[in-house]
């Protein structure tokens, strides 16, 4: 009887141990909030450029790729997606909510930060929209340049009022693309995913910071348009400047 009791107790320990090891999934919400000079970004709303010129942002979107949760074992939660601020940033009420991506069935645990690409990685960038199913982030032909075989990594668009007369007649349009402009963003702001719960990580992107650095500022009047034309070095330089600035413009809230 004594040995039988010990045997039963042993099985109970094994059963409890097994339950502790088996953890259910967690959920992650990744929220992107648009800003302009530190304030909530509302598209088509009047703002002021760094040199005092009135301007309005009308469209802002960019691809993010290989979205990784950093930790002992890096967890890729998605290969490609698009952040499009025209979804919620058309008015102040919804702009404060940001643009949300939800990832379900993520392994719970402690993560040390986030890492993702900005743009489309070369393996995917070599493909055509028709090769992706309808609804896939890369299936939209409007986000692809057939002429130089690249997706448009980012669209930064707006209007300027050079004369400050209330008429926003100047075009601001920076479309970036090409394998050389793929960038990687990374932060070390840790978070914990708990089994059966949803954790929210919020990132802000200050659109104004896409246009300048400590030593240089884009001339939105004389060089307000760039399509990253490979044969036009000025266009390539502008697009490179914008893509480099994405890394600085994104921060954890």
Coordinates of C-alpha atoms in Angstrom, one line a residue:
X1 CA 0.0 0.0 0.0
X2 CA 2.9 2.3 0.8
X3 CA 4.5 1.7 -2.6
X4 CA 1.1 2.3 -4.3
X5 CA 0.7 5.6 -2.6
X6 CA 4.2 6.7 -3.7
X7 CA 3.5 5.6 -7.2
X8 CA 0.3 7.7 -7.3
X9 CA 2.1 10.7 -5.8
X10 CA 4.8 10.3 -8.5
X11 CA 2.2 10.4 -11.3
X12 CA 0.6 13.4 -9.8
X13 CA 3.9 15.3 -9.8
X14 CA 4.5 14.4 -13.4
X15 CA 1.0 15.6 -14.3
X16 CA 1.4 18.9 -12.5
X17 CA 4.8 19.4 -14.1
X18 CA 3.4 18.8 -17.5
X19 CA 0.7 21.4 -17.0
X20 CA 3.2 24.0 -15.9
X21 CA 5.2 23.5 -19.1
X22 CA 2.3 23.7 -21.5
X23 CA 1.4 27.4 -21.9
X24 CA -1.4 28.7 -24.0
X25 CA -0.8 31.5 -26.6
X26 CA -0.9 35.2 -26.0
X27 CA -2.0 38.1 -28.2
X28 CA 0.0 41.2 -29.2
X29 CA -1.4 44.5 -30.5
X30 CA 1.1 46.7 -32.3
X31 CA -0.2 50.3 -32.5
X32 CA 1.3 53.0 -34.7
X33 CA 0.4 56.6 -33.8
X34 CA 1.2 59.4 -36.2
X35 CA 2.6 62.7 -34.9
X36 CA 3.6 65.9 -36.5
X37 CA 6.2 67.9 -34.5
X38 CA 5.1 66.1 -31.3
X39 CA 1.4 66.6 -31.8
X40 CA -1.2 64.1 -33.0
X41 CA -1.1 63.9 -36.8
X42 CA -4.3 64.6 -38.6
X43 CA -4.1 64.4 -42.3
X44 CA -5.0 67.5 -44.4
X45 CA -4.8 69.6 -41.3
X46 CA -2.6 72.8 -41.3
X47 CA 0.9 72.4 -39.9
X48 CA 4.1 74.3 -40.1
X49 CA 7.3 73.1 -41.7
X50 CA 10.7 73.5 -40.0
X51 CA 11.4 76.7 -42.0
X52 CA 8.0 78.2 -41.2
X53 CA 6.2 77.2 -44.5
X54 CA 2.6 76.1 -44.0
X55 CA 2.1 72.5 -45.0
X56 CA -0.4 69.7 -44.8
X57 CA 0.3 66.0 -44.8
X58 CA -2.2 64.2 -47.0
X59 CA -1.0 60.6 -47.0
X60 CA 1.6 58.5 -45.1
X61 CA 2.2 54.8 -45.4
X62 CA 5.0 52.3 -45.3
X63 CA 5.7 48.6 -45.4
X64 CA 7.1 46.8 -42.4
X65 CA 8.7 43.4 -42.8
X66 CA 10.0 40.4 -40.7
X67 CA 8.3 41.7 -37.6
X68 CA 10.3 40.1 -34.8
X69 CA 9.8 40.0 -31.1
X70 CA 13.3 40.0 -29.6
X71 CA 14.2 37.6 -26.9
X72 CA 16.2 34.4 -26.2
X73 CA 14.5 33.0 -29.3
X74 CA 13.5 35.6 -31.8
X75 CA 9.8 35.2 -32.8
X76 CA 8.7 36.4 -36.2
X77 CA 5.0 37.2 -36.0
X78 CA 4.6 38.4 -39.7
X79 CA 6.7 38.6 -42.8
X80 CA 5.1 41.7 -44.3
X81 CA 2.4 44.3 -43.6
X82 CA 1.6 47.9 -44.3
X83 CA 1.1 50.8 -41.9
X84 CA -1.4 53.2 -43.6
X85 CA -2.2 56.3 -41.6
X86 CA -5.1 57.2 -43.9
X87 CA -7.2 54.6 -42.1
X88 CA -7.6 56.4 -38.8
X89 CA -5.7 59.7 -39.1
X90 CA -8.3 61.6 -41.1
X91 CA -9.8 63.2 -37.9
X92 CA -8.5 64.0 -34.4
X93 CA -10.9 61.6 -32.7
X94 CA -9.7 58.4 -34.4
X95 CA -6.1 59.6 -34.9
X96 CA -5.5 59.3 -31.2
X97 CA -6.3 55.6 -31.5
X98 CA -3.6 55.0 -34.1
X99 CA -3.3 52.1 -36.6
X100 CA -3.4 48.7 -35.0
X101 CA -2.0 45.3 -36.0
X102 CA -3.1 42.3 -34.0
X103 CA -1.1 39.1 -33.8
X104 CA -2.7 36.1 -32.2
X105 CA -1.3 32.8 -30.9
X106 CA 2.1 34.4 -29.9
X107 CA 4.2 32.4 -27.4
X108 CA 3.9 34.0 -24.0
X109 CA 7.1 35.2 -22.3
X110 CA 9.4 38.1 -21.7
X111 CA 10.7 39.9 -24.8
X112 CA 13.5 42.5 -24.9
X113 CA 12.1 44.6 -27.7
X114 CA 11.0 44.8 -31.4
X115 CA 12.8 44.6 -34.7
X116 CA 11.4 45.0 -38.2
X117 CA 12.3 46.1 -41.6
X118 CA 11.0 49.3 -43.2
X119 CA 10.3 48.6 -46.8
X120 CA 10.1 45.3 -48.7
X121 CA 13.0 42.8 -48.3
X122 CA 14.7 41.8 -51.6
X123 CA 13.2 38.3 -51.8
X124 CA 9.7 39.7 -51.8
X125 CA 10.6 42.9 -53.7
X126 CA 11.6 40.8 -56.7
X127 CA 8.0 39.5 -57.0
X128 CA 5.0 41.0 -58.7
X129 CA 1.6 41.9 -57.1
X130 CA -0.1 39.3 -59.2
X131 CA 1.9 36.6 -57.4
X132 CA 0.1 37.4 -54.2
X133 CA -3.5 36.5 -53.2
X134 CA -6.1 39.3 -53.2
X135 CA -5.9 41.1 -49.8
X136 CA -2.2 40.4 -49.3
X137 CA -0.2 43.5 -48.4
X138 CA 1.8 43.1 -51.6
X139 CA -1.2 42.5 -53.9
X140 CA -2.0 46.1 -54.7
X141 CA -0.6 47.2 -58.1
X142 CA -0.8 50.9 -57.0
X143 CA 2.0 50.2 -54.6
X144 CA 4.4 48.7 -57.2
X145 CA 6.6 50.2 -59.9
X146 CA 6.8 47.9 -62.9
X147 CA 9.3 50.1 -64.6
X148 CA 12.1 49.4 -62.1
X149 CA 10.7 46.2 -60.5
X150 CA 10.2 47.4 -57.0
X151 CA 7.4 47.9 -54.6
X152 CA 6.9 51.5 -53.2
X153 CA 8.4 51.1 -49.7
X154 CA 6.9 54.4 -48.4
X155 CA 4.5 57.1 -49.5
X156 CA 5.0 60.5 -47.9
X157 CA 2.6 63.0 -49.4
X158 CA 1.3 66.5 -48.7
X159 CA 0.9 70.1 -49.9
X160 CA 2.8 73.3 -49.2
X161 CA 1.8 77.0 -49.1
X162 CA 5.0 78.8 -50.1
X163 CA 3.4 82.2 -50.3
X164 CA 1.4 81.8 -47.0
X165 CA -1.7 82.9 -48.8
X166 CA -3.9 80.1 -47.7
X167 CA -3.6 78.2 -51.0
X168 CA -1.7 74.9 -50.7
X169 CA -0.5 74.6 -54.3
X170 CA 2.9 73.1 -53.8
X171 CA 3.3 69.3 -54.2
X172 CA 5.1 67.2 -51.6
X173 CA 5.4 63.6 -52.8
X174 CA 8.2 61.3 -51.8
X175 CA 7.8 57.7 -52.9
X176 CA 10.7 55.4 -52.0
X177 CA 11.7 52.0 -53.2
X178 CA 14.5 49.8 -54.4
X179 CA 16.5 47.1 -52.6
X180 CA 19.2 49.6 -51.5
X181 CA 16.6 51.6 -49.5
X182 CA 15.4 48.7 -47.3
X183 CA 16.1 49.7 -43.7
X184 CA 15.9 47.9 -40.3
X185 CA 14.4 49.4 -37.2
X186 CA 15.1 48.0 -33.7
X187 CA 14.4 49.0 -30.1
X188 CA 15.2 47.6 -26.7
X189 CA 11.9 48.4 -24.9
X190 CA 11.0 45.1 -23.3
X191 CA 7.5 43.8 -22.7
X192 CA 5.8 40.7 -21.4
X193 CA 3.2 38.6 -23.1
X194 CA 0.9 36.8 -20.7
X195 CA -0.9 33.6 -21.5
X196 CA -4.5 34.3 -22.6
X197 CA -4.1 38.1 -22.4
X198 CA -3.5 40.8 -25.0
X199 CA -0.5 43.1 -24.6
X200 CA -0.3 46.5 -26.5
X201 CA 2.9 48.0 -27.6
X202 CA 2.6 51.5 -29.0
X203 CA 5.0 53.1 -31.4
X204 CA 4.9 56.8 -32.6
X205 CA 6.1 58.1 -35.9
X206 CA 6.7 61.9 -36.1
X207 CA 6.1 62.7 -39.8
X208 CA 8.0 66.0 -39.5
X209 CA 11.2 64.1 -38.6
X210 CA 11.1 62.4 -42.0
X211 CA 12.1 65.8 -43.6
X212 CA 15.1 66.9 -41.7
X213 CA 18.2 66.0 -39.6
X214 CA 20.4 68.1 -37.3
X215 CA 22.5 69.1 -40.3
X216 CA 20.1 69.0 -43.3
X217 CA 16.5 69.8 -44.3
X218 CA 14.6 68.8 -47.4
X219 CA 13.7 71.6 -49.8
X220 CA 10.0 70.9 -50.2
X221 CA 9.6 73.9 -52.6
X222 CA 12.3 73.1 -55.1
X223 CA 12.6 69.4 -54.5
X224 CA 9.1 68.4 -53.4
X225 CA 8.7 65.4 -55.6
X226 CA 10.8 62.2 -55.8
X227 CA 9.9 58.8 -57.2
X228 CA 13.4 57.3 -56.5
X229 CA 14.1 57.2 -60.3
X230 CA 17.3 55.1 -60.6
X231 CA 18.7 57.4 -63.4
X232 CA 18.2 60.6 -61.3
X233 CA 20.7 60.7 -58.5
X234 CA 19.0 63.7 -56.9
X235 CA 15.8 61.7 -56.6
X236 CA 17.7 58.7 -55.2
X237 CA 19.4 60.9 -52.6
X238 CA 16.1 62.4 -51.5
X239 CA 14.5 59.0 -51.1
X240 CA 17.6 57.7 -49.2
X241 CA 17.4 60.7 -46.9
X242 CA 13.7 60.0 -46.1
X243 CA 14.2 56.3 -45.5
X244 CA 17.2 56.9 -43.2
X245 CA 15.0 59.3 -41.2
X246 CA 12.3 56.6 -40.6
X247 CA 14.6 55.0 -38.1
X248 CA 14.9 58.2 -36.1
X249 CA 11.2 59.2 -36.4
X250 CA 9.9 55.9 -34.9
X251 CA 9.9 55.7 -31.1
X252 CA 8.2 53.6 -28.4
X253 CA 5.5 55.6 -26.6

